[in-house]
Coordinates of C-alpha atoms in Angstrom, one line a residue:
M1 CA -28.4 36.1 -33.6
E2 CA -29.8 34.1 -30.7
D3 CA -27.7 32.8 -27.8
Q4 CA -26.9 29.0 -28.2
L5 CA -25.8 26.2 -25.8
L6 CA -23.0 23.7 -26.4
G7 CA -24.0 20.3 -27.7
P8 CA -21.9 17.1 -27.8
G9 CA -20.3 18.0 -31.1
D10 CA -19.4 21.5 -29.9
V11 CA -17.8 20.1 -26.8
R12 CA -15.6 17.7 -28.7
R13 CA -14.7 20.3 -31.3
L14 CA -13.7 22.8 -28.7
A15 CA -11.7 20.2 -26.8
A16 CA -9.9 19.2 -30.1
E17 CA -9.1 22.8 -30.9
L18 CA -7.5 23.3 -27.6
D19 CA -5.8 19.9 -27.6
I20 CA -7.6 19.2 -24.3
R21 CA -7.6 15.7 -23.0
P22 CA -9.8 15.6 -19.9
T23 CA -7.8 14.7 -16.8
K24 CA -8.8 12.9 -13.6
K25 CA -6.4 15.0 -11.7
L26 CA -8.4 18.2 -12.4
G27 CA -11.7 16.3 -12.3
Q28 CA -12.5 17.3 -15.8
N29 CA -15.8 15.9 -17.1
F30 CA -17.5 18.3 -19.5
V31 CA -21.3 18.6 -19.6
H32 CA -22.5 18.2 -23.2
D33 CA -26.3 18.1 -22.6
P34 CA -28.1 21.5 -23.0
N35 CA -31.2 20.3 -21.1
T36 CA -29.0 19.5 -18.0
V37 CA -27.5 23.0 -17.9
R38 CA -30.9 24.6 -18.4
R39 CA -32.2 22.5 -15.5
I40 CA -29.3 23.6 -13.2
V41 CA -29.9 27.3 -13.9
S42 CA -33.6 26.8 -13.3
A43 CA -33.0 24.9 -10.0
A44 CA -30.6 27.5 -8.9
E45 CA -33.4 30.1 -8.9
V46 CA -31.0 32.9 -10.0
T47 CA -32.3 36.1 -11.5
A48 CA -31.1 39.2 -13.3
D49 CA -30.3 40.7 -9.9
D50 CA -27.7 38.0 -9.2
S51 CA -23.9 38.2 -9.6
V52 CA -23.1 34.5 -10.1
L53 CA -19.8 32.8 -9.3
E54 CA -19.0 29.8 -11.4
V55 CA -16.1 27.5 -10.5
G56 CA -14.5 25.3 -13.1
P57 CA -16.5 26.4 -16.1
G58 CA -14.4 24.2 -18.4
L59 CA -15.5 24.6 -22.0
G60 CA -18.4 26.8 -21.0
S61 CA -21.5 24.6 -21.1
L62 CA -23.0 25.9 -17.9
T63 CA -21.6 29.4 -18.4
L64 CA -23.6 29.9 -21.6
A65 CA -26.8 28.9 -19.9
L66 CA -26.1 31.3 -17.0
L67 CA -25.2 34.4 -19.0
P68 CA -28.7 35.4 -20.3
A69 CA -30.3 34.5 -17.0
V70 CA -28.3 36.6 -14.5
G71 CA -26.8 40.0 -14.1
S72 CA -23.2 38.9 -14.4
V73 CA -21.0 35.7 -14.2
T74 CA -17.5 35.5 -12.8
A75 CA -16.0 32.2 -13.9
V76 CA -13.0 31.0 -11.9
E77 CA -10.9 28.5 -13.9
I78 CA -7.6 27.1 -12.8
D79 CA -6.6 25.7 -16.3
P80 CA -5.0 28.6 -18.2
V81 CA -5.9 27.1 -21.6
L82 CA -9.6 26.8 -20.7
A83 CA -9.6 30.2 -19.1
A84 CA -8.1 31.9 -22.1
K85 CA -10.8 30.4 -24.5
L86 CA -13.9 31.0 -22.4
S87 CA -14.6 34.6 -23.4
A88 CA -14.3 33.8 -27.1
T89 CA -16.7 30.9 -26.7
A90 CA -19.1 33.2 -25.0
A91 CA -18.8 35.8 -27.7
A92 CA -19.5 33.1 -30.4
F93 CA -22.4 31.3 -28.7
A94 CA -23.9 34.0 -26.5
P95 CA -23.3 37.3 -28.3
N96 CA -26.3 39.0 -26.6
S97 CA -24.9 38.4 -23.1
A98 CA -21.2 37.7 -23.4
E99 CA -20.4 41.2 -22.0
N100 CA -21.7 39.9 -18.7
L101 CA -18.8 37.5 -18.3
T102 CA -15.6 38.0 -16.3
V103 CA -13.0 35.2 -16.4
L104 CA -10.7 34.8 -13.5
Q105 CA -7.8 32.4 -14.0
A106 CA -7.2 31.2 -10.4
D107 CA -7.5 28.4 -7.9
A108 CA -10.9 28.6 -6.3
L109 CA -9.4 27.4 -3.0
K110 CA -7.3 30.6 -2.9
V111 CA -9.6 33.3 -4.2
R112 CA -10.4 36.2 -1.8
A113 CA -13.3 38.6 -1.6
E114 CA -11.1 41.4 -3.1
D115 CA -10.6 39.4 -6.3
F116 CA -14.1 40.1 -7.3
A117 CA -15.1 43.5 -8.8
E118 CA -18.7 42.7 -7.9
P119 CA -19.5 40.6 -4.8
P120 CA -21.0 37.3 -5.9
T121 CA -24.5 36.6 -4.6
A122 CA -24.8 33.0 -5.8
L123 CA -22.6 30.0 -6.5
V124 CA -23.6 27.9 -9.5
A125 CA -21.0 25.3 -10.6
N126 CA -20.2 21.8 -11.8
L127 CA -17.5 21.2 -9.2
P128 CA -14.5 18.9 -9.6
Y129 CA -15.3 15.9 -7.4
N130 CA -11.9 15.9 -5.6
V131 CA -12.2 19.4 -4.2
A132 CA -15.9 20.0 -4.1
V133 CA -16.3 20.2 -0.3
P134 CA -13.2 22.3 0.4
V135 CA -14.2 24.8 -2.4
V136 CA -17.7 25.3 -1.1
L137 CA -16.6 25.7 2.5
H138 CA -13.8 28.1 1.5
L139 CA -16.1 30.3 -0.6
L140 CA -18.8 30.5 2.0
A141 CA -16.2 31.5 4.6
E142 CA -14.5 34.0 2.3
L143 CA -17.5 35.6 0.6
P144 CA -20.2 36.8 3.0
S145 CA -22.1 38.2 0.0
L146 CA -22.7 34.6 -1.2
R147 CA -26.3 34.0 -0.1
R148 CA -27.2 30.8 -1.9
G149 CA -26.0 28.3 -4.5
L150 CA -26.5 25.1 -6.4
V151 CA -23.5 22.8 -7.1
M152 CA -23.2 19.6 -9.1
V153 CA -21.0 17.1 -7.3
Q154 CA -20.4 13.3 -7.1
S155 CA -23.6 11.7 -5.7
E156 CA -21.9 10.4 -2.6
V157 CA -20.4 13.8 -1.9
A158 CA -23.9 15.3 -2.3
D159 CA -25.2 12.8 0.3
R160 CA -22.5 13.8 2.8
M161 CA -22.9 17.5 2.3
A162 CA -26.7 17.4 2.9
A163 CA -26.7 14.7 5.6
E164 CA -28.6 15.3 8.8
P165 CA -27.3 14.4 12.3
G166 CA -27.9 10.8 13.0
S167 CA -27.4 9.8 9.4
R168 CA -24.8 7.1 8.6
V169 CA -23.0 9.6 6.2
Y170 CA -23.2 12.7 8.5
G171 CA -19.7 13.9 9.2
V172 CA -17.3 16.8 8.8
P173 CA -18.7 18.1 5.5
S174 CA -22.3 18.2 6.6
A175 CA -21.5 19.6 10.1
K176 CA -19.3 22.4 8.8
A177 CA -21.6 23.3 5.9
G178 CA -24.4 23.7 8.6
W179 CA -22.4 26.5 10.1
F180 CA -23.0 28.6 7.0
A181 CA -26.1 27.3 5.4
E182 CA -29.1 25.1 5.1
V183 CA -28.1 22.4 2.7
R184 CA -30.3 19.9 0.7
R185 CA -30.2 17.4 -2.1
A186 CA -31.7 18.9 -5.2
G187 CA -31.9 15.9 -7.5
P188 CA -29.7 13.4 -9.4
V189 CA -27.7 13.9 -12.6
S190 CA -27.0 11.0 -15.0
R191 CA -23.4 10.2 -15.8
N192 CA -24.4 10.1 -19.5
V193 CA -24.6 13.9 -19.7
F194 CA -20.8 14.2 -19.4
W195 CA -17.8 13.7 -21.7
P196 CA -15.9 11.7 -20.9
V197 CA -18.5 9.6 -19.0
P198 CA -17.4 9.4 -15.4
N199 CA -17.4 6.2 -13.3
V200 CA -19.8 7.7 -10.8
D201 CA -23.2 9.4 -10.7
S202 CA -23.6 13.0 -9.8
G203 CA -26.1 15.0 -7.7
L204 CA -27.2 18.6 -7.2
V205 CA -26.8 20.2 -3.8
A206 CA -28.6 23.5 -3.0
F207 CA -27.7 25.7 -0.1
R208 CA -29.1 28.9 1.4
R209 CA -27.0 30.9 3.9
V210 CA -28.2 31.2 7.5
D211 CA -26.8 33.0 10.5
P212 CA -24.1 31.1 12.4
P213 CA -25.6 29.2 15.4
S214 CA -23.1 30.8 17.8
S215 CA -20.9 33.7 18.5
A216 CA -18.0 31.3 19.2
P217 CA -15.1 31.6 16.8
R218 CA -15.7 29.4 13.8
E219 CA -12.2 28.1 13.8
E220 CA -12.6 26.7 17.3
V221 CA -15.9 25.2 16.6
F222 CA -14.4 23.5 13.5
R223 CA -11.6 22.1 15.6
V224 CA -14.2 20.4 17.8
V225 CA -15.9 19.0 14.7
D226 CA -12.6 17.7 13.3
A227 CA -11.7 16.0 16.6
A228 CA -15.1 14.5 17.0
F229 CA -15.0 12.8 13.6
A230 CA -11.3 11.9 13.5
Q231 CA -12.0 8.7 15.3
R232 CA -15.7 8.0 14.7
R233 CA -15.9 4.9 16.8
K234 CA -14.9 6.7 19.9
V235 CA -17.4 8.3 22.2
L236 CA -17.0 12.1 22.6
R237 CA -15.3 11.9 25.9
G238 CA -12.4 10.1 24.3
A239 CA -12.6 11.7 20.8
L240 CA -12.3 15.2 22.3
A241 CA -9.6 14.4 24.8
G242 CA -6.8 15.7 22.6
W243 CA -8.6 18.9 21.9
A244 CA -9.7 19.5 25.5
G245 CA -6.3 18.5 27.1
S246 CA -7.6 15.3 28.7
A247 CA -10.7 13.0 28.7
T248 CA -11.7 14.4 32.1
R249 CA -11.7 18.0 30.8
A250 CA -13.6 16.8 27.7
E251 CA -16.2 15.4 29.9
E252 CA -16.5 18.6 31.8
Y253 CA -17.0 20.7 28.7
L254 CA -19.5 18.2 27.3
R255 CA -21.6 18.2 30.5
A256 CA -21.5 22.0 30.6
A257 CA -22.8 22.0 27.0
G258 CA -25.6 19.6 27.9
I259 CA -24.2 16.7 25.9
E260 CA -23.7 13.2 27.2
P261 CA -19.9 12.3 27.2
T262 CA -20.8 8.8 25.9
D263 CA -22.5 10.2 22.8
R264 CA -20.9 10.2 19.4
G265 CA -20.2 13.1 17.0
E266 CA -22.6 11.9 14.3
R267 CA -25.5 12.7 16.6
L268 CA -24.6 16.3 17.2
T269 CA -25.8 19.4 15.3
I270 CA -23.4 22.2 14.5
A271 CA -25.1 24.2 17.3
D272 CA -24.1 21.3 19.7
F273 CA -20.5 21.5 18.6
A274 CA -20.6 25.3 19.1
R275 CA -21.8 24.9 22.7
I276 CA -18.9 22.6 23.4
A277 CA -16.5 25.2 22.1
E278 CA -18.2 27.9 24.2
A279 CA -17.9 25.7 27.3
K280 CA -14.1 25.5 26.9
Q281 CA -13.9 29.3 26.5
S282 CA -16.1 30.1 29.6

């Protein structure tokens, strides 16, 4: 028997069996288009050597596309009903590769490296819109084995995650993501491939891990980032006054880092933020 993917009828039938009514609170929009999940797996460039982490597998649409393509899949699902059903769905639709699946009923924002029997090498997921950025940043921080990934998120979130310094939408998500990885947009996704149809379009975001730009503590660098964008209209001398202790000290640290005190956070790279943190420590 060949492995199969979920179509629109399968998604609705499984949801009915489980008495699942998709909720906005959990960001539940289930993909029902086989071509879309095939495209995601292809764009993720995963291979049989990869141990893939999937967050929010839902009814299993993307899971079934991943299983025959990779070495193993660990699916992290917060909903106990969905988590309990996933292995059976894999056995029914992907009998040749279902043994490669591990289901972890957990909150992705709380998982730790020790929760995984095999260190994940790639993240491939359709992420709930309301927690997409925190989940990606948490997993990159917690799982050094995670070398690359492809996530589907709300289109505006994809823009913010992949924005370059100087862009109108560059901010905390893009700056912090830059500490861990090179991030880029990897294409749009129509809202019509979901059930129920969301009110927003989606986009794919790809990332590949890079070395941190500095030996400064990440937590301190991120405090600088948070302060710089907390009041976007302020120049850095004022925006960083609370973090530095005063506007005068902020100016000292900025000049030591080679940055104009009258500049604004949206023009700085993550390496620039790191130099500011280093100036305070020196």
